[in-house]
Coordinates of C-alpha atoms in Angstrom, one line a residue:
M197 CA -16.8 -2.8 8.4
S198 CA -19.8 -0.7 8.9
S199 CA -19.2 3.0 9.4
G200 CA -22.4 4.6 8.1
I201 CA -20.5 6.1 5.2
I202 CA -22.0 5.4 1.8
G203 CA -19.7 5.2 -1.1
R204 CA -20.4 5.9 -4.8
E205 CA -18.8 3.5 -7.2
G206 CA -17.8 4.0 -10.8
R207 CA -15.4 3.0 -13.5
A208 CA -12.8 5.3 -15.2
A209 CA -11.7 4.5 -18.8
F210 CA -7.9 4.1 -18.9
R211 CA -6.3 3.2 -22.2
N212 CA -8.2 0.1 -23.4
Y213 CA -9.1 -0.8 -19.7
E214 CA -11.1 0.4 -16.8
T215 CA -10.2 1.5 -13.3
W216 CA -12.8 0.8 -10.6
Y217 CA -13.2 3.5 -8.0
R218 CA -15.3 4.3 -5.0
I219 CA -15.9 7.8 -3.5
S220 CA -16.9 8.0 0.2
G221 CA -18.2 11.5 1.2
D222 CA -18.8 14.6 -0.9
I223 CA -16.3 15.1 -3.7
D224 CA -17.4 18.7 -3.9
A225 CA -16.7 19.3 -0.2
A226 CA -14.6 22.3 0.8
K227 CA -11.7 20.1 1.9
A228 CA -9.5 18.5 -0.8
P229 CA -10.2 14.8 -1.5
V230 CA -7.7 12.1 -0.5
V231 CA -6.9 9.3 -2.9
I232 CA -5.9 5.9 -1.3
L233 CA -3.3 3.8 -3.1
H234 CA -3.4 0.2 -2.0
G235 CA -0.5 -2.2 -1.6
G236 CA 0.6 -5.4 -3.1
P237 CA 1.2 -4.7 -5.9
G238 CA -2.1 -6.2 -6.8
A239 CA -3.6 -6.4 -3.3
A240 CA -6.9 -4.5 -4.0
H241 CA -8.5 -1.9 -1.9
N242 CA -10.4 -4.0 0.6
Y243 CA -7.9 -4.1 3.4
V244 CA -7.4 -0.3 3.4
D245 CA -11.2 0.2 3.5
A246 CA -10.9 1.8 7.0
Y247 CA -9.5 5.0 5.5
K248 CA -13.0 5.8 4.3
L249 CA -13.5 6.9 8.0
L250 CA -11.6 10.1 7.0
A251 CA -14.8 11.1 5.2
R252 CA -16.4 11.7 8.7
R253 CA -14.2 14.9 8.7
D254 CA -16.1 16.3 5.7
R255 CA -13.5 15.1 3.1
A256 CA -14.1 12.8 0.1
V257 CA -12.0 9.6 0.3
I258 CA -11.3 7.9 -3.0
H259 CA -10.5 4.2 -3.1
Y260 CA -9.6 2.4 -6.3
D261 CA -8.3 -0.9 -7.5
Q262 CA -5.2 -0.6 -9.5
L263 CA -5.2 -2.3 -12.9
G264 CA -4.9 -6.1 -12.8
C265 CA -6.7 -6.7 -9.5
G266 CA -9.9 -6.4 -7.6
N267 CA -12.8 -4.8 -9.6
S268 CA -10.6 -3.2 -12.3
T269 CA -9.7 -4.8 -15.6
L270 CA -7.8 -8.1 -15.0
L271 CA -5.0 -8.8 -17.4
P272 CA -3.6 -12.3 -16.5
E273 CA -2.1 -12.6 -20.0
K274 CA 0.3 -9.6 -19.6
G275 CA 3.9 -10.3 -18.9
A276 CA 6.4 -8.7 -16.4
D277 CA 7.4 -5.9 -18.9
F278 CA 3.8 -4.5 -18.8
W279 CA 3.6 -4.1 -15.0
T280 CA 5.8 -1.1 -14.2
P281 CA 5.6 1.8 -11.7
R282 CA 5.1 4.1 -14.7
L283 CA 1.9 2.3 -15.7
F284 CA 0.4 2.8 -12.3
I285 CA 1.5 6.5 -12.2
D286 CA -0.3 7.0 -15.5
E287 CA -3.4 5.2 -14.2
L288 CA -3.4 7.5 -11.1
E289 CA -3.0 10.7 -13.2
N290 CA -5.9 9.5 -15.5
L291 CA -8.1 8.9 -12.4
V292 CA -7.4 12.4 -11.0
D293 CA -8.4 14.0 -14.3
R294 CA -11.4 11.7 -14.8
L295 CA -12.7 12.6 -11.4
G296 CA -12.2 16.3 -11.9
I297 CA -10.0 16.8 -8.8
R298 CA -6.8 18.2 -10.5
A299 CA -7.3 21.6 -8.7
G300 CA -6.3 20.0 -5.4
F301 CA -6.0 16.5 -3.8
H302 CA -4.0 14.5 -1.3
V303 CA -2.5 11.1 -1.8
L304 CA -2.1 8.3 0.8
G305 CA -0.3 5.2 -0.2
Q306 CA 0.0 2.1 2.0
S307 CA 2.9 -0.4 1.6
W308 CA 3.4 -0.7 -2.2
G309 CA 1.0 2.2 -2.4
G310 CA 3.4 4.3 -0.5
M311 CA 6.2 3.3 -2.9
L312 CA 3.9 4.3 -5.8
G313 CA 2.9 7.5 -4.0
A314 CA 6.6 8.5 -3.6
E315 CA 7.2 7.6 -7.3
Y316 CA 4.2 9.9 -8.1
A317 CA 5.3 12.7 -5.9
V318 CA 8.8 13.0 -7.4
T319 CA 7.1 13.9 -10.7
R320 CA 5.6 16.9 -8.9
P321 CA 2.1 16.5 -10.3
K322 CA -0.1 19.5 -10.6
G323 CA -2.6 19.7 -7.7
L324 CA -0.9 17.4 -5.2
K325 CA -1.3 19.0 -1.8
S326 CA 0.3 16.4 0.5
L327 CA 1.6 12.8 0.6
T328 CA 1.2 10.2 3.3
I329 CA 3.5 7.2 3.1
A330 CA 2.1 4.4 5.2
N331 CA 4.1 1.3 6.1
S332 CA 6.4 1.5 3.0
P333 CA 10.1 0.8 2.3
A334 CA 12.2 3.2 0.4
S335 CA 14.2 0.3 -1.1
M336 CA 13.4 -3.3 -1.8
K337 CA 17.0 -4.3 -0.9
L338 CA 16.4 -2.9 2.6
W339 CA 13.0 -4.5 2.7
V340 CA 14.4 -8.0 2.0
E341 CA 17.3 -7.6 4.4
E342 CA 14.9 -6.6 7.2
A343 CA 12.4 -9.3 6.3
N344 CA 15.1 -11.9 6.6
R345 CA 16.1 -10.5 10.0
L346 CA 12.5 -10.7 11.2
R347 CA 12.2 -14.2 9.7
A348 CA 15.2 -15.4 11.7
D349 CA 13.2 -14.7 14.9
L350 CA 10.4 -17.1 13.9
P351 CA 10.3 -20.6 15.4
E352 CA 12.9 -22.9 13.9
D353 CA 10.4 -25.3 12.5
V354 CA 8.6 -22.5 10.7
Q355 CA 11.9 -21.2 9.2
E356 CA 12.8 -24.7 8.1
T357 CA 9.5 -25.1 6.3
L358 CA 9.8 -21.8 4.5
T359 CA 13.4 -22.5 3.4
R360 CA 12.7 -26.1 2.2
H361 CA 9.7 -25.1 0.0
E362 CA 11.5 -22.0 -1.4
Q363 CA 14.4 -24.2 -2.4
A364 CA 12.1 -26.8 -3.9
G365 CA 10.0 -24.2 -5.7
T366 CA 6.9 -25.4 -3.9
T367 CA 5.7 -22.1 -2.4
D368 CA 2.1 -23.0 -3.2
D369 CA 2.2 -26.0 -0.8
P370 CA -0.3 -25.6 2.1
A371 CA 2.6 -26.1 4.7
Y372 CA 4.4 -23.2 3.2
Q373 CA 1.3 -21.1 3.2
A374 CA 0.8 -21.9 6.9
A375 CA 4.4 -21.0 7.8
T376 CA 4.0 -17.7 5.9
M377 CA 1.0 -16.9 8.0
A378 CA 3.1 -17.1 11.2
F379 CA 5.1 -14.2 9.8
Y380 CA 2.1 -12.3 8.8
E381 CA 0.4 -12.5 12.2
R382 CA 3.5 -11.0 13.7
H383 CA 4.4 -8.3 11.2
V384 CA 1.5 -7.7 8.8
C385 CA -1.7 -7.6 10.9
R386 CA -1.7 -8.4 14.6
V387 CA -5.5 -8.5 14.8
V388 CA -6.0 -12.2 14.7
P389 CA -8.1 -13.7 13.3
F390 CA -7.8 -11.1 10.5
P391 CA -10.8 -8.8 10.0
P392 CA -13.0 -9.7 7.0
E393 CA -11.7 -6.8 4.8
V394 CA -8.1 -8.1 5.3
T395 CA -9.1 -11.7 4.6
E396 CA -10.8 -10.6 1.4
T397 CA -7.7 -8.9 0.1
F398 CA -5.6 -12.0 0.7
A399 CA -8.3 -14.1 -1.1
Q400 CA -8.3 -11.6 -4.0
V401 CA -4.5 -12.0 -4.5
V402 CA -5.0 -15.8 -4.6
R403 CA -7.7 -15.3 -7.3
N404 CA -5.8 -12.7 -9.3
P405 CA -2.1 -13.3 -8.5
T406 CA -0.6 -11.9 -11.8
V407 CA 0.6 -8.5 -10.6
Y408 CA 1.7 -9.6 -7.1
N409 CA 3.7 -12.6 -8.3
L410 CA 5.3 -10.8 -11.3
M411 CA 6.3 -7.6 -9.4
N412 CA 6.9 -9.0 -5.9
G413 CA 7.0 -12.7 -5.7
P414 CA 5.1 -15.4 -3.8
N415 CA 5.0 -13.5 -0.4
E416 CA 6.2 -10.5 1.5
F417 CA 9.7 -11.8 2.2
H418 CA 10.6 -14.0 -0.8
V419 CA 10.9 -11.1 -3.3
I420 CA 11.9 -12.4 -6.7
G421 CA 9.8 -10.2 -9.0
T422 CA 10.6 -7.1 -11.0
L423 CA 10.6 -4.8 -8.0
K424 CA 13.5 -6.7 -6.3
N425 CA 16.0 -4.0 -7.1
W426 CA 13.6 -1.0 -6.8
S427 CA 14.8 2.0 -4.8
I428 CA 13.7 5.6 -4.6
I429 CA 16.2 6.8 -2.1
D430 CA 18.3 9.0 -4.4
R431 CA 15.2 10.7 -5.9
L432 CA 13.4 11.6 -2.6
P433 CA 14.7 15.2 -2.5
A434 CA 12.5 16.0 -5.5
I435 CA 9.4 15.6 -3.3
D436 CA 8.2 19.1 -2.5
V437 CA 4.9 18.6 -0.7
P438 CA 4.2 18.1 3.0
T439 CA 4.8 14.5 3.8
L440 CA 3.6 12.3 6.7
I441 CA 5.3 8.9 7.2
I442 CA 3.6 6.3 9.4
S443 CA 4.7 2.8 10.4
G444 CA 4.1 0.3 13.2
R445 CA 6.5 -0.7 15.9
H446 CA 6.2 -4.4 14.8
D447 CA 5.9 -3.5 11.1
E448 CA 7.6 -5.6 8.3
A449 CA 8.4 -2.1 7.1
T450 CA 11.0 -1.7 9.9
P451 CA 12.6 1.6 10.9
A452 CA 15.6 0.8 8.7
T453 CA 13.4 0.5 5.6
V454 CA 11.5 3.8 6.4
Q455 CA 14.4 6.0 7.6
P456 CA 15.5 7.1 4.1
F457 CA 12.1 8.7 3.6
K458 CA 12.6 10.8 6.7
D459 CA 16.1 11.7 5.7
G460 CA 15.3 12.4 2.1
I461 CA 12.1 14.3 2.1
R462 CA 12.6 17.8 3.5
G463 CA 10.3 18.7 6.4
S464 CA 8.7 15.2 6.6
R465 CA 7.2 14.0 9.8
W466 CA 7.3 10.3 11.0
E467 CA 4.8 8.8 13.4
I468 CA 5.3 5.2 14.7
F469 CA 2.2 3.3 16.1
E470 CA 3.4 1.4 19.1
H471 CA 0.8 -1.4 19.1
S472 CA 0.7 -2.0 15.3
S473 CA 2.6 -3.9 12.6
H474 CA 1.9 -3.3 8.9
M475 CA -1.7 -2.1 9.3
P476 CA -2.2 0.7 11.9
H477 CA -5.4 1.6 10.1
V478 CA -6.7 -1.7 11.4
E479 CA -4.7 -2.3 14.5
E480 CA -4.9 1.2 16.0
Q481 CA -7.7 2.5 13.9
D482 CA -8.8 5.5 15.9
A483 CA -5.3 6.8 16.5
C484 CA -4.4 6.3 12.9
M485 CA -7.4 8.1 11.6
R486 CA -6.8 11.0 14.0
A487 CA -3.1 11.3 13.0
V488 CA -3.9 11.2 9.2
G489 CA -7.0 13.4 9.5
D490 CA -5.2 16.1 11.4
F491 CA -2.3 16.0 8.9
L492 CA -4.7 16.4 6.0
D493 CA -6.6 19.2 7.7
H494 CA -3.4 21.1 8.3
N495 CA -2.3 20.8 4.7
D496 CA -5.5 21.7 2.8
N497 CA -4.4 25.2 1.8

């Protein structure tokens, strides 16, 4: 997408690896920068590119690719025990310090990024001014329950194809991929065909599937990875910064998966975008940028 906003790219050393990042806008602006945490895990920054539009409000926007995907160090040889929420918290803390923004910054996490953002916020990191949780579940048990409920509304032939290939272990079959897309076009992104930045993230996962497959599984509703029992519900009261929760009316992150955030984070505000699924930043871009931008402006001090 073209927005007239020029980003500055760099690489931050992290342990023996590198984290790729891009800064849109002036990092020395009076307003605190916002760091964007992409989903997946392992889905790279491309599909959340639109959040750079927040830089039009005189605020730096920092995108980065989490370790194991996109432009950051790829580690296809690493096993499931390497890829943990703690790893990604440490990577984020490292990036904050490397960029010199510890004095004050916001975090916005989308999907898995919102799960990670919540994990980060419960540690009460120095300098965190606010948290935005976008299209994220508070528990993977709730996520899978709701995904199966949504899946049951798909055409019967699509459901049959999904089930048959899952039972046979042939989830890489083109017929299974096509059936998966029927779910995605309802509950992941309702702008069809998908915009280029969304398509590029899907393609990136295919090229670099390690993190997504090990932590999540083959797709959004067949969750068999290390996150399958993840939950943050009982830790949410530890979050002590202003929190905005956003989701879409047709989101795979259904109200049942999001409600615990609202219940558990004191003073949090929840906004549902009526014409969106999992990507309001694409599907209702202007309204989403306005809601997030206003929230950030309100919580800069």
